[in-house]
Amino acid sequence: MGTVRHVGNVGEWCGDWYEREYYGKSPSVDPPGPATGDDRVLRGGSWSSGQERVRAAYRDAHNVPAYHDFSIGFRAALDKAAEALQTDCEGGNGAACFQLGVMCYTGRGVAQDRVKAIQLYQKGCEGGNGQGCAYLGVMYDIGEGVAQDKIKAGQFYQKGCDAGNGRSCTNLGVMYSHGEGVTLDTVKAVQLCQKGCDAGNGAGCTSLGVM
């Protein structure tokens, strides 16, 4: 998610009540919105809006939940997303653990905590999420946030590849082609890069072309 994606798709329902002149009297930093109202704020334009509405500052209002149509979505609150992901992660959802790990690593929606991010990537990987395995593999491969360990990198890439993550297959194939962290095996390197390519990883296809 990001501000570059938030106009021109669908208008976004917000939690704030609408008041036309609110910003003339609101706090200048993080205004909380009116305490009450009849309509909710609708931000940004949609694919069907005119040019004057397709901008982040555009505000409109409609009654919620009575009004709805195909050009309206909602604005996601990252802090609420983090709470939901935490609950799902604790329930054994590997994908949720991975997504929460990304938030912790980048500091988007939660306090930045790269140690916790690594723990969440590992929990995601253990829960069958190939992306979590791939992220851990890369971190150990290049020594980002952890001590460089090619053997561990290969182990996480293998788990990710087994879970169907094409990036993991390709990266492991490259390791086998150079004998880094694993025993040099060009046949296995080709097989893994082919598997990565078949899974939609472009780097796997490129690596096959030069092997």
PDB file of C-alpha atoms in Angstrom, residues 33-139:
ATOM      1  CA  GLY A  33     -12.127  14.678  12.801  1.00  0.00           C
ATOM      2  CA  PRO A  34     -15.504  15.850  14.141  1.00  0.00           C
ATOM      3  CA  ALA A  35     -16.914  13.941  17.114  1.00  0.00           C
ATOM      4  CA  THR A  36     -20.276  13.369  15.435  1.00  0.00           C
ATOM      5  CA  GLY A  37     -21.975  13.809  12.097  1.00  0.00           C
ATOM      6  CA  ASP A  38     -24.433  12.450   9.579  1.00  0.00           C
ATOM      7  CA  ASP A  39     -22.067  11.481   6.764  1.00  0.00           C
ATOM      8  CA  ARG A  40     -18.630   9.884   6.553  1.00  0.00           C
ATOM      9  CA  VAL A  41     -15.721  11.309   4.582  1.00  0.00           C
ATOM     10  CA  LEU A  42     -15.013   9.891   1.149  1.00  0.00           C
ATOM     11  CA  ARG A  43     -11.447  10.638  -0.020  1.00  0.00           C
ATOM     12  CA  GLY A  44      -9.892  10.691  -3.473  1.00  0.00           C
ATOM     13  CA  GLY A  45     -11.549  10.048  -6.787  1.00  0.00           C
ATOM     14  CA  SER A  46     -12.281   6.789  -8.533  1.00  0.00           C
ATOM     15  CA  TRP A  47     -11.720   5.463 -12.048  1.00  0.00           C
ATOM     16  CA  SER A  48     -14.986   7.151 -13.075  1.00  0.00           C
ATOM     17  CA  SER A  49     -14.221  10.583 -11.538  1.00  0.00           C
ATOM     18  CA  GLY A  50     -13.363  13.795 -13.307  1.00  0.00           C
ATOM     19  CA  GLN A  51      -9.890  15.315 -13.075  1.00  0.00           C
ATOM     20  CA  GLU A  52     -10.794  17.653 -10.200  1.00  0.00           C
ATOM     21  CA  ARG A  53     -11.597  14.687  -7.950  1.00  0.00           C
ATOM     22  CA  VAL A  54      -8.606  12.455  -8.691  1.00  0.00           C
ATOM     23  CA  ARG A  55      -6.306  13.900  -6.017  1.00  0.00           C
ATOM     24  CA  ALA A  56      -5.490  13.011  -2.414  1.00  0.00           C
ATOM     25  CA  ALA A  57      -6.926  16.278  -1.018  1.00  0.00           C
ATOM     26  CA  TYR A  58     -10.387  15.781  -2.503  1.00  0.00           C
ATOM     27  CA  ARG A  59     -13.123  15.255   0.108  1.00  0.00           C
ATOM     28  CA  ASP A  60     -16.720  14.257  -0.424  1.00  0.00           C
ATOM     29  CA  ALA A  61     -19.366  12.830   1.889  1.00  0.00           C
ATOM     30  CA  HIS A  62     -22.088  10.214   1.748  1.00  0.00           C
ATOM     31  CA  ASN A  63     -24.273   8.480   4.267  1.00  0.00           C
ATOM     32  CA  VAL A  64     -22.814   5.215   5.547  1.00  0.00           C
ATOM     33  CA  PRO A  65     -23.830   2.422   5.227  1.00  0.00           C
ATOM     34  CA  ALA A  66     -26.870   3.454   3.198  1.00  0.00           C
ATOM     35  CA  TYR A  67     -24.892   4.610   0.161  1.00  0.00           C
ATOM     36  CA  HIS A  68     -22.750   2.273  -1.928  1.00  0.00           C
ATOM     37  CA  ASP A  69     -21.716   1.708  -5.533  1.00  0.00           C
ATOM     38  CA  PHE A  70     -18.980   0.149  -7.677  1.00  0.00           C
ATOM     39  CA  SER A  71     -16.649   3.157  -7.450  1.00  0.00           C
ATOM     40  CA  ILE A  72     -16.254   3.186  -3.661  1.00  0.00           C
ATOM     41  CA  GLY A  73     -13.898   1.176  -1.487  1.00  0.00           C
ATOM     42  CA  PHE A  74     -12.416   1.959   1.915  1.00  0.00           C
ATOM     43  CA  ARG A  75      -9.202   3.322   3.382  1.00  0.00           C
ATOM     44  CA  ALA A  76      -7.135   0.774   5.281  1.00  0.00           C
ATOM     45  CA  ALA A  77      -5.718   1.767   8.677  1.00  0.00           C
ATOM     46  CA  LEU A  78      -2.313   0.116   9.091  1.00  0.00           C
ATOM     47  CA  ASP A  79      -2.536  -0.029  12.882  1.00  0.00           C
ATOM     48  CA  LYS A  80      -5.776  -2.003  12.609  1.00  0.00           C
ATOM     49  CA  ALA A  81      -4.233  -4.174   9.913  1.00  0.00           C
ATOM     50  CA  ALA A  82      -1.348  -4.978  12.259  1.00  0.00           C
ATOM     51  CA  GLU A  83      -3.765  -6.055  15.000  1.00  0.00           C
ATOM     52  CA  ALA A  84      -5.620  -8.349  12.598  1.00  0.00           C
ATOM     53  CA  LEU A  85      -2.381  -9.818  11.241  1.00  0.00           C
ATOM     54  CA  GLN A  86      -1.097 -10.449  14.773  1.00  0.00           C
ATOM     55  CA  THR A  87      -4.279 -12.359  15.625  1.00  0.00           C
ATOM     56  CA  ASP A  88      -4.068 -14.426  12.431  1.00  0.00           C
ATOM     57  CA  CYS A  89      -0.352 -15.078  12.924  1.00  0.00           C
ATOM     58  CA  GLU A  90      -0.958 -16.331  16.444  1.00  0.00           C
ATOM     59  CA  GLY A  91      -3.609 -18.608  14.941  1.00  0.00           C
ATOM     60  CA  GLY A  92      -1.013 -20.243  12.701  1.00  0.00           C
ATOM     61  CA  ASN A  93      -1.463 -18.254   9.476  1.00  0.00           C
ATOM     62  CA  GLY A  94       2.024 -18.137   7.952  1.00  0.00           C
ATOM     63  CA  ALA A  95       1.107 -15.464   5.393  1.00  0.00           C
ATOM     64  CA  ALA A  96      -0.106 -13.166   8.183  1.00  0.00           C
ATOM     65  CA  CYS A  97       3.167 -13.654  10.075  1.00  0.00           C
ATOM     66  CA  PHE A  98       5.109 -12.736   6.951  1.00  0.00           C
ATOM     67  CA  GLN A  99       3.037  -9.603   6.250  1.00  0.00           C
ATOM     68  CA  LEU A 100       3.358  -8.460   9.861  1.00  0.00           C
ATOM     69  CA  GLY A 101       7.093  -9.085   9.604  1.00  0.00           C
ATOM     70  CA  VAL A 102       7.274  -6.750   6.597  1.00  0.00           C
ATOM     71  CA  MET A 103       5.476  -4.059   8.601  1.00  0.00           C
ATOM     72  CA  CYS A 104       7.902  -4.491  11.518  1.00  0.00           C
ATOM     73  CA  TYR A 105      10.917  -4.414   9.210  1.00  0.00           C
ATOM     74  CA  THR A 106       9.838  -1.235   7.408  1.00  0.00           C
ATOM     75  CA  GLY A 107       8.167   0.493  10.360  1.00  0.00           C
ATOM     76  CA  ARG A 108       4.931   1.015   8.418  1.00  0.00           C
ATOM     77  CA  GLY A 109       1.918   0.928  10.735  1.00  0.00           C
ATOM     78  CA  VAL A 110       3.959  -0.367  13.686  1.00  0.00           C
ATOM     79  CA  ALA A 111       7.188   0.576  15.442  1.00  0.00           C
ATOM     80  CA  GLN A 112      10.216  -0.532  13.441  1.00  0.00           C
ATOM     81  CA  ASP A 113      11.682  -3.660  15.006  1.00  0.00           C
ATOM     82  CA  ARG A 114      13.916  -5.704  12.728  1.00  0.00           C
ATOM     83  CA  VAL A 115      14.608  -8.368  15.334  1.00  0.00           C
ATOM     84  CA  LYS A 116      10.877  -9.001  15.632  1.00  0.00           C
ATOM     85  CA  ALA A 117      10.581  -8.911  11.843  1.00  0.00           C
ATOM     86  CA  ILE A 118      13.094 -11.740  11.499  1.00  0.00           C
ATOM     87  CA  GLN A 119      11.225 -13.766  14.129  1.00  0.00           C
ATOM     88  CA  LEU A 120       7.975 -13.224  12.222  1.00  0.00           C
ATOM     89  CA  TYR A 121       9.551 -14.183   8.894  1.00  0.00           C
ATOM     90  CA  GLN A 122      10.741 -17.395  10.524  1.00  0.00           C
ATOM     91  CA  LYS A 123       7.311 -18.081  11.993  1.00  0.00           C
ATOM     92  CA  GLY A 124       5.802 -17.463   8.572  1.00  0.00           C
ATOM     93  CA  CYS A 125       8.303 -19.797   6.949  1.00  0.00           C
ATOM     94  CA  GLU A 126       7.583 -22.497   9.514  1.00  0.00           C
ATOM     95  CA  GLY A 127       3.888 -21.969   8.775  1.00  0.00           C
ATOM     96  CA  GLY A 128       4.411 -22.789   5.108  1.00  0.00           C
ATOM     97  CA  ASN A 129       4.752 -19.257   3.716  1.00  0.00           C
ATOM     98  CA  GLY A 130       7.393 -19.365   0.986  1.00  0.00           C
ATOM     99  CA  GLN A 131       7.903 -15.603   0.971  1.00  0.00           C
ATOM    100  CA  GLY A 132       8.943 -15.680   4.611  1.00  0.00           C
ATOM    101  CA  CYS A 133      11.516 -18.358   3.772  1.00  0.00           C
ATOM    102  CA  ALA A 134      12.753 -16.364   0.787  1.00  0.00           C
ATOM    103  CA  TYR A 135      13.193 -13.174   2.816  1.00  0.00           C
ATOM    104  CA  LEU A 136      15.146 -15.050   5.470  1.00  0.00           C
ATOM    105  CA  GLY A 137      17.245 -16.725   2.817  1.00  0.00           C
ATOM    106  CA  VAL A 138      18.191 -13.386   1.285  1.00  0.00           C
ATOM    107  CA  MET A 139      19.007 -11.875   4.675  1.00  0.00           C
TER     108      MET A 139
END
